[in-house]
Short mmCIF file of C-alpha atoms in Angstrom, two decimals:
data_model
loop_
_atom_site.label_atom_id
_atom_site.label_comp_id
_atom_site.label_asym_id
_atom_site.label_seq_id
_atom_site.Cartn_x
_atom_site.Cartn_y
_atom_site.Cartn_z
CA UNK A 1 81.51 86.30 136.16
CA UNK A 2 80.57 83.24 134.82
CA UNK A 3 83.36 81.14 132.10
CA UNK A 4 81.46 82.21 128.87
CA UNK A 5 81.29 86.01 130.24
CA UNK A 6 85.05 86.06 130.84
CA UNK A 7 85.91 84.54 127.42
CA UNK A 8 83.84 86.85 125.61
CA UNK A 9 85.24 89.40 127.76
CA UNK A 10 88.95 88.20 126.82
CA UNK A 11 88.22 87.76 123.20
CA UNK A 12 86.90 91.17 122.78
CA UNK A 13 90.22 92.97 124.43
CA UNK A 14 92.32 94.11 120.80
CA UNK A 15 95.56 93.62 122.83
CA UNK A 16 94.93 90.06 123.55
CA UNK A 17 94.98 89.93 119.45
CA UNK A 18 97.66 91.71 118.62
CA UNK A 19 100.28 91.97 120.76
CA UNK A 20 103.11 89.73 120.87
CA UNK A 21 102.19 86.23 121.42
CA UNK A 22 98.57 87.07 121.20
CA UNK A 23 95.41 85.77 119.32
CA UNK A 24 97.21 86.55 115.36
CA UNK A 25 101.26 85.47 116.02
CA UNK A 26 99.99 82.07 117.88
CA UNK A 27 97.37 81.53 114.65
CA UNK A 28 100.16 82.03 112.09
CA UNK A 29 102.41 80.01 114.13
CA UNK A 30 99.85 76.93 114.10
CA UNK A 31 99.02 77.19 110.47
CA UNK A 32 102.74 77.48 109.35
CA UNK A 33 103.79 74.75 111.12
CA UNK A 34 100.88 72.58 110.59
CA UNK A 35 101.65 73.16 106.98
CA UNK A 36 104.87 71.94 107.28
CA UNK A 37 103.94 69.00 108.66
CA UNK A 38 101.37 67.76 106.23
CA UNK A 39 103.46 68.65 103.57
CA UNK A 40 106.60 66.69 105.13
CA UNK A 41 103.99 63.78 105.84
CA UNK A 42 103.05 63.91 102.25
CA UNK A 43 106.28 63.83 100.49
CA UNK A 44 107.09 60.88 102.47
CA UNK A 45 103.52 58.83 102.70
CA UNK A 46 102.73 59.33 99.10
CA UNK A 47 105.59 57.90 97.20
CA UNK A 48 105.27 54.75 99.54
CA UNK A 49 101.61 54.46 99.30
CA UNK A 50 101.29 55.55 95.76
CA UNK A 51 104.24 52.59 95.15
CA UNK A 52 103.15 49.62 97.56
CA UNK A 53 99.28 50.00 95.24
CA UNK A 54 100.83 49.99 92.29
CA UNK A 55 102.71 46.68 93.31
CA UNK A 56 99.72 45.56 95.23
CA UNK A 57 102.28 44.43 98.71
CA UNK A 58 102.67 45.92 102.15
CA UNK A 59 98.87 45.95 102.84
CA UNK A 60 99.83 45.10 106.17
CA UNK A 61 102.75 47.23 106.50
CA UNK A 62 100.00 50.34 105.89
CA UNK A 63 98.24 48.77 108.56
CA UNK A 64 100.67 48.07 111.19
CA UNK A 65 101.92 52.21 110.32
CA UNK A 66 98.52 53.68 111.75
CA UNK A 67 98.28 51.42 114.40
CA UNK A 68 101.76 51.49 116.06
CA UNK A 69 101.58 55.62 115.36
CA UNK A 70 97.24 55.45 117.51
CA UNK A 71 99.40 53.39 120.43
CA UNK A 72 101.72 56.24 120.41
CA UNK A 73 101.39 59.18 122.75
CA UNK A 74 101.86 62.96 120.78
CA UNK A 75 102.72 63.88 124.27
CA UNK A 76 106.22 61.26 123.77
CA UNK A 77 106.76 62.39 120.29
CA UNK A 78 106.65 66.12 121.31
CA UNK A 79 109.51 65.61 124.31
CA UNK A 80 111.64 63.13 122.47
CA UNK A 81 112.16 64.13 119.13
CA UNK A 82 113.70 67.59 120.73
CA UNK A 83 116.26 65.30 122.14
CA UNK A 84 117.40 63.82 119.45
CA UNK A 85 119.24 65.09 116.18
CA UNK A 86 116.77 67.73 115.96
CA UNK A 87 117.22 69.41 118.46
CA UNK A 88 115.08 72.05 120.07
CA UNK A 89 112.57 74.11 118.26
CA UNK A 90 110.50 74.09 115.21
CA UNK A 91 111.68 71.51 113.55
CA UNK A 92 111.33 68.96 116.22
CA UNK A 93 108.00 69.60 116.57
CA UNK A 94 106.92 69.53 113.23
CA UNK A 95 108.58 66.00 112.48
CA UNK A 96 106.47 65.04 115.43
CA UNK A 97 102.99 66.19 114.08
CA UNK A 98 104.57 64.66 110.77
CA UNK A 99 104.14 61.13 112.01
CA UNK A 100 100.67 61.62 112.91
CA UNK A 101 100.26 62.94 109.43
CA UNK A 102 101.40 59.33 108.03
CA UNK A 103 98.73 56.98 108.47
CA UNK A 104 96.48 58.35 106.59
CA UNK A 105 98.38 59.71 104.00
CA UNK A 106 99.55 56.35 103.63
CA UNK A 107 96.14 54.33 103.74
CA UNK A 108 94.83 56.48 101.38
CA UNK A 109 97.15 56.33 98.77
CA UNK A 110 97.43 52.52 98.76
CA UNK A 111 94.10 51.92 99.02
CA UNK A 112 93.39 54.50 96.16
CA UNK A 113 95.59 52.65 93.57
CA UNK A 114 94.37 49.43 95.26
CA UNK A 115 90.39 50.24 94.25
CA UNK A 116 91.53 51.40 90.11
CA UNK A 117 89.09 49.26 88.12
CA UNK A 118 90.96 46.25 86.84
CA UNK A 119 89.79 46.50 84.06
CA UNK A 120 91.38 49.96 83.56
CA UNK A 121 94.83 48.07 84.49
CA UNK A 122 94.58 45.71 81.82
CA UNK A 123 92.94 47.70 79.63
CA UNK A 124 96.30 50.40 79.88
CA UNK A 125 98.73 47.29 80.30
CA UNK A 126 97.05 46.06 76.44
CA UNK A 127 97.99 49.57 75.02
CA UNK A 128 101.41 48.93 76.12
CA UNK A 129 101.56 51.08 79.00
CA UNK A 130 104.92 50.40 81.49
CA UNK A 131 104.15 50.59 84.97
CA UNK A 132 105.34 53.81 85.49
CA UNK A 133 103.07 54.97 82.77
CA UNK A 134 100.12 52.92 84.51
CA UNK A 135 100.98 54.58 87.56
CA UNK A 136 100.87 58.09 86.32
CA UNK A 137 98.58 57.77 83.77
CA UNK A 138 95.99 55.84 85.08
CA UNK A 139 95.81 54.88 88.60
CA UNK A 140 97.19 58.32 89.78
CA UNK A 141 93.99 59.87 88.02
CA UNK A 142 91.82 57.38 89.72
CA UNK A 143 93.54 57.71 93.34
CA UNK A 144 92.81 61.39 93.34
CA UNK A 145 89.64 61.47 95.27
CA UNK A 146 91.23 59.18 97.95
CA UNK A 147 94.52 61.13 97.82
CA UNK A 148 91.76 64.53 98.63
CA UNK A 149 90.17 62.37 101.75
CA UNK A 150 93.38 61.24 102.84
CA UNK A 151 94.98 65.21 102.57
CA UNK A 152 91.92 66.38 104.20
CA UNK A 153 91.86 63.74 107.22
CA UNK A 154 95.54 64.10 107.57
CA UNK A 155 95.44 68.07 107.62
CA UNK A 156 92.89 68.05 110.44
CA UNK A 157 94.05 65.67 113.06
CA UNK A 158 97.61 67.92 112.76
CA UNK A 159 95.73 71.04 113.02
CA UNK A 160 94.29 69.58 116.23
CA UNK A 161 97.34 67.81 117.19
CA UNK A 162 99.69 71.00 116.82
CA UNK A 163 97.69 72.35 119.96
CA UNK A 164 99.60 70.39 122.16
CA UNK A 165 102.80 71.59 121.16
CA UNK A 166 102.34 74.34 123.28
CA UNK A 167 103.20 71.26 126.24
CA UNK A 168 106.96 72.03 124.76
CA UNK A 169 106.17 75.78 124.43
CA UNK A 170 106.08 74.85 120.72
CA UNK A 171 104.03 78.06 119.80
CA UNK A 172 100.21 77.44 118.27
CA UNK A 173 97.07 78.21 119.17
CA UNK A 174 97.36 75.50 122.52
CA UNK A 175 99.53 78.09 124.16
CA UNK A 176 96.60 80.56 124.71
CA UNK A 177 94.98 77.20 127.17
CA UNK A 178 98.10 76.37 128.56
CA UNK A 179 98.79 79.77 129.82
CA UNK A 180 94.90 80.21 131.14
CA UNK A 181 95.67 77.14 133.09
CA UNK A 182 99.04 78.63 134.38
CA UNK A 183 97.30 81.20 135.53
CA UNK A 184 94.50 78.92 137.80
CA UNK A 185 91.37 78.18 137.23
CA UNK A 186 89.61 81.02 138.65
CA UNK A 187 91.50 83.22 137.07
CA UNK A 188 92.12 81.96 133.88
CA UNK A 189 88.95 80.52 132.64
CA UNK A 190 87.68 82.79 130.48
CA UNK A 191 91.45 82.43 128.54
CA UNK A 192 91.28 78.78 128.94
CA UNK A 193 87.68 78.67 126.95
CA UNK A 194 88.78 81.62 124.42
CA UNK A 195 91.83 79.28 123.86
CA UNK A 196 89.45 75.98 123.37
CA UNK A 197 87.43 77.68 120.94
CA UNK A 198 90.26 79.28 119.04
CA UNK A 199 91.53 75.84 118.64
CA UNK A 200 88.77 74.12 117.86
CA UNK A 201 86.82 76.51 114.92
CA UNK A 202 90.50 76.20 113.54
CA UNK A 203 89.66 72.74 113.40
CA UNK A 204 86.41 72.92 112.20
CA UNK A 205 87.36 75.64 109.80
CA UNK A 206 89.94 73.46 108.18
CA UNK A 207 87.96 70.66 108.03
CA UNK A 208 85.41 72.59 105.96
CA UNK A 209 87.69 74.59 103.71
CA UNK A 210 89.58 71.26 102.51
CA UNK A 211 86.04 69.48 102.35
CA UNK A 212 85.34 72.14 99.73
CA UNK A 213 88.88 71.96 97.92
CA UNK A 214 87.60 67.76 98.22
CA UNK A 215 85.07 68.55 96.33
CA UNK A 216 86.95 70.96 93.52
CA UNK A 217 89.51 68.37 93.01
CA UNK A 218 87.23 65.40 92.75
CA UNK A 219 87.06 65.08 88.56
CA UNK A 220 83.36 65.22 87.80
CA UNK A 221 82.38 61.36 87.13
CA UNK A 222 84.50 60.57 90.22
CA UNK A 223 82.08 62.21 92.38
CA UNK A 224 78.99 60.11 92.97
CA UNK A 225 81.31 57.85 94.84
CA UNK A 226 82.94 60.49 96.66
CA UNK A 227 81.06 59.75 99.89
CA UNK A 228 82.21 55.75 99.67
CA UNK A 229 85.26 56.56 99.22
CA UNK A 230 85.88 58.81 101.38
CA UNK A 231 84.48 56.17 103.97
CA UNK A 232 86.03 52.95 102.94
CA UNK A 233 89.48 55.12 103.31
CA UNK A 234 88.35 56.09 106.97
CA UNK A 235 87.91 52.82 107.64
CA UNK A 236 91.29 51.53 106.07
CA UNK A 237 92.92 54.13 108.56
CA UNK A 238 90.82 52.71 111.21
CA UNK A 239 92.07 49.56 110.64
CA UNK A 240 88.81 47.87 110.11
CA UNK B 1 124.71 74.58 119.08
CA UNK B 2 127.38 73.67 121.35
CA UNK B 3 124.58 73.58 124.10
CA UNK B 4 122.92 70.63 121.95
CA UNK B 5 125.73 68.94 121.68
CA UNK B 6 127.23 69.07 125.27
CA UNK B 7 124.25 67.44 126.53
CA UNK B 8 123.91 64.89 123.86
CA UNK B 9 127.29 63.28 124.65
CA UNK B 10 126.50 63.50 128.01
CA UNK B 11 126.97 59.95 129.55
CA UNK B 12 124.42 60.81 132.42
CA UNK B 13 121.30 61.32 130.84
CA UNK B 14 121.20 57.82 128.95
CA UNK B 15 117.76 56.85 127.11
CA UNK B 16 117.60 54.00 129.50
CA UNK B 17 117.99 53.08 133.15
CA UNK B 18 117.12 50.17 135.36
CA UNK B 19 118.52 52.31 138.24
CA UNK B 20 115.98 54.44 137.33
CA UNK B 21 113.27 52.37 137.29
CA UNK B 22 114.42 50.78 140.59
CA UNK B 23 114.75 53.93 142.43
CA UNK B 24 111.31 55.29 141.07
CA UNK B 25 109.11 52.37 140.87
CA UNK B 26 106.09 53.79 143.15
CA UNK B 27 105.95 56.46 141.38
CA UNK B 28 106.04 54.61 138.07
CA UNK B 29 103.31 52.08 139.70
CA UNK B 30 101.39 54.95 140.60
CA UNK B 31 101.13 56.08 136.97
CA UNK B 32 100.92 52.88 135.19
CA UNK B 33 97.62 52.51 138.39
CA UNK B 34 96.18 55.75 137.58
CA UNK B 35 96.38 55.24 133.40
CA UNK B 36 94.82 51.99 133.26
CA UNK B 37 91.98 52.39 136.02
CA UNK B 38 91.63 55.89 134.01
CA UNK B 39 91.88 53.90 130.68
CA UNK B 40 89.12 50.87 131.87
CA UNK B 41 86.32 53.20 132.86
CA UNK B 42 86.11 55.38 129.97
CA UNK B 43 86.10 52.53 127.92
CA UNK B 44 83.48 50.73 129.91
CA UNK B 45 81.34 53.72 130.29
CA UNK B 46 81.90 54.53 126.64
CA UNK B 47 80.73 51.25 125.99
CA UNK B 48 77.78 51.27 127.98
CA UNK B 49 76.30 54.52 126.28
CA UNK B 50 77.56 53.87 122.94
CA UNK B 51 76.12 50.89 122.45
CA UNK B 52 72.25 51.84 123.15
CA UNK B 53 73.17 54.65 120.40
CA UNK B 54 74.01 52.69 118.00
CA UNK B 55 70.97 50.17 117.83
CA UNK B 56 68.80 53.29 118.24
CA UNK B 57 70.83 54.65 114.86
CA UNK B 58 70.15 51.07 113.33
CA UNK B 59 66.40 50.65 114.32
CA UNK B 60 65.12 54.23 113.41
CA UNK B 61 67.08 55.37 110.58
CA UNK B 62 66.61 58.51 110.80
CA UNK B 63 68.37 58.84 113.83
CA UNK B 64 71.45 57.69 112.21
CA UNK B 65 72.47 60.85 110.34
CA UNK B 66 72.11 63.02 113.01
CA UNK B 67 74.44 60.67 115.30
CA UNK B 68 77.08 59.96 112.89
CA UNK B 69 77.22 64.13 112.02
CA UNK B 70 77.67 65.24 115.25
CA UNK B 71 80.24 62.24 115.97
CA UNK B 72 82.13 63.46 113.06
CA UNK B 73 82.38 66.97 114.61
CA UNK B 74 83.15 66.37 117.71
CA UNK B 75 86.30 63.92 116.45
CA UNK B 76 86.86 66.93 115.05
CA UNK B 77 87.30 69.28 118.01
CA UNK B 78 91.29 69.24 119.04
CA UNK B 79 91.02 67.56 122.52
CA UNK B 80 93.06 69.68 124.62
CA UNK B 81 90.00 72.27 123.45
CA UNK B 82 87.80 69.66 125.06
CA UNK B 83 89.94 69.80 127.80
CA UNK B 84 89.60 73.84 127.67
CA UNK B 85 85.50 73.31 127.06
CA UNK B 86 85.28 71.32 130.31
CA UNK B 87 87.25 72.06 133.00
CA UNK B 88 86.21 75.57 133.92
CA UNK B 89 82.72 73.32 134.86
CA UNK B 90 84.42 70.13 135.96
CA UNK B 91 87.34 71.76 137.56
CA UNK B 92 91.22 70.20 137.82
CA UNK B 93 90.46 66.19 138.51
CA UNK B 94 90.03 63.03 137.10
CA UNK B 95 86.50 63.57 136.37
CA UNK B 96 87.02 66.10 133.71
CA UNK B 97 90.13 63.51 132.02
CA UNK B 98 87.62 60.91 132.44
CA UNK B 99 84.69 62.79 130.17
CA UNK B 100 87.32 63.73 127.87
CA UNK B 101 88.51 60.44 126.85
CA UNK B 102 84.70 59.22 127.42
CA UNK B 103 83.90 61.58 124.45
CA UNK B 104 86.03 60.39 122.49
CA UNK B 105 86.37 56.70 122.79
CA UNK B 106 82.32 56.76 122.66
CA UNK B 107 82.71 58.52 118.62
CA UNK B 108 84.85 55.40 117.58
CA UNK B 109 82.62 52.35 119.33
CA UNK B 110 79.43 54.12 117.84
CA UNK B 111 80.61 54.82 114.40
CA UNK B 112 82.06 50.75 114.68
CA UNK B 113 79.24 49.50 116.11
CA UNK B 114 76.55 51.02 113.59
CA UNK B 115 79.56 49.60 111.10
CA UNK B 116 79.14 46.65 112.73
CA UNK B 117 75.45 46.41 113.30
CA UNK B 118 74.59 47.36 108.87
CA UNK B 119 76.90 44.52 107.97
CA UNK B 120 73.94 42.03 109.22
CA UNK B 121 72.73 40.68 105.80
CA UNK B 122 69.07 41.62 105.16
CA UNK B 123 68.52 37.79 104.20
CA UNK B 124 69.75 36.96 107.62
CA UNK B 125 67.18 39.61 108.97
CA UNK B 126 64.79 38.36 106.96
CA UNK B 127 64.84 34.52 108.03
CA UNK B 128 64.96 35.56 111.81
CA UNK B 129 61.86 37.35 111.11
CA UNK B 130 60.36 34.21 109.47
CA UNK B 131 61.17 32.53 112.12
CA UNK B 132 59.28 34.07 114.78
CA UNK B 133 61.67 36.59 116.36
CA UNK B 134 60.73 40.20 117.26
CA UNK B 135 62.39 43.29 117.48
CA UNK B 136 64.60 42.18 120.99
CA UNK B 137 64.94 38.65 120.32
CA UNK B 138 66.46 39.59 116.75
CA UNK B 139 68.71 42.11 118.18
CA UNK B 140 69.89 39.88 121.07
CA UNK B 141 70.63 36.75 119.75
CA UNK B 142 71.12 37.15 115.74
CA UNK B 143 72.58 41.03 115.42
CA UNK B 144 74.65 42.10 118.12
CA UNK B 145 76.46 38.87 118.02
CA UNK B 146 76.78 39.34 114.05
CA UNK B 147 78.12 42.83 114.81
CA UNK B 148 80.43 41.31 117.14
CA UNK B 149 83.25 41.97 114.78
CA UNK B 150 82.61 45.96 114.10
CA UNK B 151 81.93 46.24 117.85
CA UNK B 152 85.35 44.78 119.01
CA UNK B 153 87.46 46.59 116.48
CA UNK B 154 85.20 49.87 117.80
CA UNK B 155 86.43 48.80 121.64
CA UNK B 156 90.06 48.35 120.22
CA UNK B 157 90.10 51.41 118.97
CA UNK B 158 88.81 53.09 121.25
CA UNK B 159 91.05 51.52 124.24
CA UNK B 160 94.90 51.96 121.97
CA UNK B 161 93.72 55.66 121.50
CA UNK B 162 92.67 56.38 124.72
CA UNK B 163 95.26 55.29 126.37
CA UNK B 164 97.27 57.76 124.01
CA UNK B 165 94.98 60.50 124.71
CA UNK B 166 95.48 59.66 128.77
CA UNK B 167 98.41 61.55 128.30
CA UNK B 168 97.02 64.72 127.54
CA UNK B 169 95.53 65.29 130.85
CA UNK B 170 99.01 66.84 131.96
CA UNK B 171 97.61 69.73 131.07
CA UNK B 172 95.58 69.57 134.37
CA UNK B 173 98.02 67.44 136.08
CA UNK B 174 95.96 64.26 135.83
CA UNK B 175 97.99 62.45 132.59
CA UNK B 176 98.87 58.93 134.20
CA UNK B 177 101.91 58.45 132.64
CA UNK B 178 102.38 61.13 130.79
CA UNK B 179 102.83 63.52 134.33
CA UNK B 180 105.75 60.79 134.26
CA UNK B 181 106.83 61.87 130.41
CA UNK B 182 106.32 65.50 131.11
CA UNK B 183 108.13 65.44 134.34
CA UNK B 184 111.43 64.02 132.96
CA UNK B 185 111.02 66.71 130.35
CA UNK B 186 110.85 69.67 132.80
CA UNK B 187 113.62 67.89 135.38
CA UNK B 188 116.35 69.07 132.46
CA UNK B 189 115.61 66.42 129.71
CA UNK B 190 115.75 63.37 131.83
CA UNK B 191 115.56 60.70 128.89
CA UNK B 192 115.27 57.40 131.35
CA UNK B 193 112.18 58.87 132.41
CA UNK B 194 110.61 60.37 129.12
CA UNK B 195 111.43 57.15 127.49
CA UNK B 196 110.39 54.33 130.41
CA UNK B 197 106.64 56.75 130.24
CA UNK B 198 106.20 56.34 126.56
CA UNK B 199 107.03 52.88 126.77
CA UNK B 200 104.50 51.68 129.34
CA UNK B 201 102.45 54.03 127.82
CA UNK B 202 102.37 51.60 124.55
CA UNK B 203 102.81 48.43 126.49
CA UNK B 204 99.59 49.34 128.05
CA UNK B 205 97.71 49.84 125.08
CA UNK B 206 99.09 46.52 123.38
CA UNK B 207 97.84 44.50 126.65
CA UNK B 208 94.97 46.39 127.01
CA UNK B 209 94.24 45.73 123.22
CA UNK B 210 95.17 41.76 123.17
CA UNK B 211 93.05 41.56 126.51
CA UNK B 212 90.09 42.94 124.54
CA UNK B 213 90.72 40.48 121.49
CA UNK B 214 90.99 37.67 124.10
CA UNK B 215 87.64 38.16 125.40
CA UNK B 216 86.45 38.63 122.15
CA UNK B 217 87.52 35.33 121.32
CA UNK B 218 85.83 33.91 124.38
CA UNK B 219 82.70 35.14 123.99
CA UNK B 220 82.64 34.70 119.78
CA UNK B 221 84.87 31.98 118.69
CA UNK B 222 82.98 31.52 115.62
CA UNK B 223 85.14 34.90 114.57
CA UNK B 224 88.33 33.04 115.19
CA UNK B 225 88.61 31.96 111.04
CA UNK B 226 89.57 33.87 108.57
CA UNK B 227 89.41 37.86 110.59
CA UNK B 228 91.70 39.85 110.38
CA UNK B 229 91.82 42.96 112.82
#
């Protein structure tokens, strides 16, 4: 029996869905903790970006962020944090995927209140807006579709990062490879496959769903430079 | 509780240890070996297909959708699911961490490259035309070296986040330094070792990444005003 045989032949047994630790407890495992993490990522990158574009500094703090977090291995995150404060378990592992969350959170924001038309600015600063009121009343607004790419990018890579918890036995989708591989090759290919394409049309799924909720969010005369946007943000992450 | 804190206070598993990294250092060697000849080739082979890719996406346009979709959806795909995708086939070796990382590393260089290679000002285009060059002679001696920039922040790239993704091979027991991370973590929390993995781990990449901007500076000091990476 060939790899793609024994997947299909794995995927289609009920109990490898449903019992404990199968197909449905590791899914809702990944998702809740991959929700955790953006949303911890986002109440901390946010504020900071939202604040260093409104003041216009710590361009280069944004950029240092995403590269020192691209030198670092998820692997080191994933068996450190547990020894630390946190201690073993869920939390540990969802500060870990947090950090990868960061960057471009971060970039995003700051480079969404960086790109607010001047003229805007000055325009709101002549009406007598205070900064706060510029930042929540104007460049917030603007910053949205950047905010969207930045919550979509962000959501991804910690879907796909939260697969490797399982190297910790943090629960997720990864566990389903990582106990195919436990198992041998021979034996366990068609669970190691299943497992790979579990985890990635998760991946793909999310990617598509929050390109849609993008979209939605994106306020009509926004959109037509959606797609630039979203690029010139990609490449802020990138560091380019 | 008490469990977490008994072994927190305890003074023999420090975060640190030279004695550590005395007692251990061919195995350490061994890893730091394996991750950067692991590290080199994928970025050189990367390099060598990405590159032809992206002057075919910037001659015939109509190539470059297609090759920056599928890009996009393959940096999409998790990579220990790559890993899953390719080693039934490859088997348990460094040839299947070695694709891996080769997939990857060859999405960033292209998207950079073609980045790299559009930023070439039409006038500049234009005047080599004038001037007598054809298709080669343009691409060799007026665009590649004006895409110099996109193409070394693409190699960068690629190299800091590959020799992250290294790591993941532990999965098949071919991770470089991160069989050293994952070891101390199975041998009951050993922190020296955890800790001395992640940090060649990210020493690597920062040599690895000046090395590249070195060259790069070699090769294109006319980049050396003025750029910021």
């Amino acid at each position: 029996m060939n790899p793609v045989e024994a997947a299909l032949v794995w995927l289609n047994d009920p109990l490898n869905w449903t019992n404990p630790g199968g197909i449905l407890d590791r899914l809702g495992e990944h998702l809740s903790m991959s929700a955790a993490a953006v949303a911890l990522g986002c109440l901390v990158a946010w504020p900071i970006g939202l604040w260093l574009g409104h003041t216009g500094r710590g361009g280069g703090l944004v950029v240092l962020v995403a590269n020192i977090t691209l030198a670092v291995p998820t692997l080191a995150l994933l068996t450190i944090l547990p020894l630390t404060f946190l201690g073993f378990g869920r939390p540990a592992v969802v500060v870990a995927l947090a950090v990868f969350a960061v960057p471009p959170l971060l970039a995003n924001a700051y480079t969404g209140v960086r790109q607010a038309d001047p003229e805007a600015r000055d325009a709101a600063r002549g009406m007598g807006f205070s900064g706060w009121q510029l930042l929540r009343r104007v460049e917030l607004p603007l910053a949205v579709p950047y905010l969207a790419a930045g919550f979509r990018t962000a959501s991804v890579q910690v879907v796909a990062t939260a697969a490797l918890a399982s190297f910790v036995n943090g629960g997720g989708l990864g566990q389903i490879i990582r106990a195919g591989f436990g198992l041998d090759i021979a034996a366990g290919g068609g669970q190691i496959l299943a497992g790979g394409v579990l985890v990635a049309g998760l991946a793909v799924l999310v990617e598509l769903v929050l390109a849609l909720v993008e979209r939605l969010v994106t306020p009509r005369p926004l959109r037509p430079v959606r797609r630039r946007a979203a690029r010139r943000a990609a490449d802020a992450v990138a560091g380019g | 509780m008490s469990f977490r804190l008994s072994y927190r206070a305890d003074p023999g598993n420090p975060w640190f240890s030279w004695q550590y990294v005395r007692d251990n250092s061919d195995t350490i060697l061994a890893a730091v070996r394996e991750h950067a000849s692991l590290t080199v080739r994928a970025v050189l082979i990367a390099a060598l297909v990405a590159l032809p890719l992206a002057v075919a996406a910037y001659w015939f346009r109509r190539l470059a959708g297609p090759i920056l979709a599928l890009t996009g959806v393959l940096y999409t795909i998790p990579s220990l699911a790559l890993f899953a995708f390719l080693a039934p086939y490859l088997g348990i070796g460094a040839i299947t961490v070695l694709s891996v990382v080769v997939l990857y590393a060859l999405l960033v260089i292209v998207r950079n490259a073609i980045a790299g290679l559009n930023q070439v000002p039409p006038e500049v285009r234009e005047a080599a035309e004038g001037m007598g060059y054809g298709r080669w002679g343009r691409l060799f001696r007026i665009e590649l070296p004006l895409a110099l920039p996109g193409i070394l922040t693409g190699l960068r790239l690629a190299t800091v986040s590959t020799v992250a993704l290294v790591t993941v091979g532990v999965v098949i027991g071919r991770g470089g330094l991160g069989q050293l991370i994952f070891a101390g973590f199975q041998n009951n929390f050993y922190k020296a070792q955890i800790m001395t993995g992640t940090l060649l781990c990210v020493l690597l990449a920062l040599v690895l990444d000046l090395l590249i901007a070195g060259v790069g500076r070699l090769v294109a000091p006319w980049l050396r005003r003025g750029r910021a990476a």
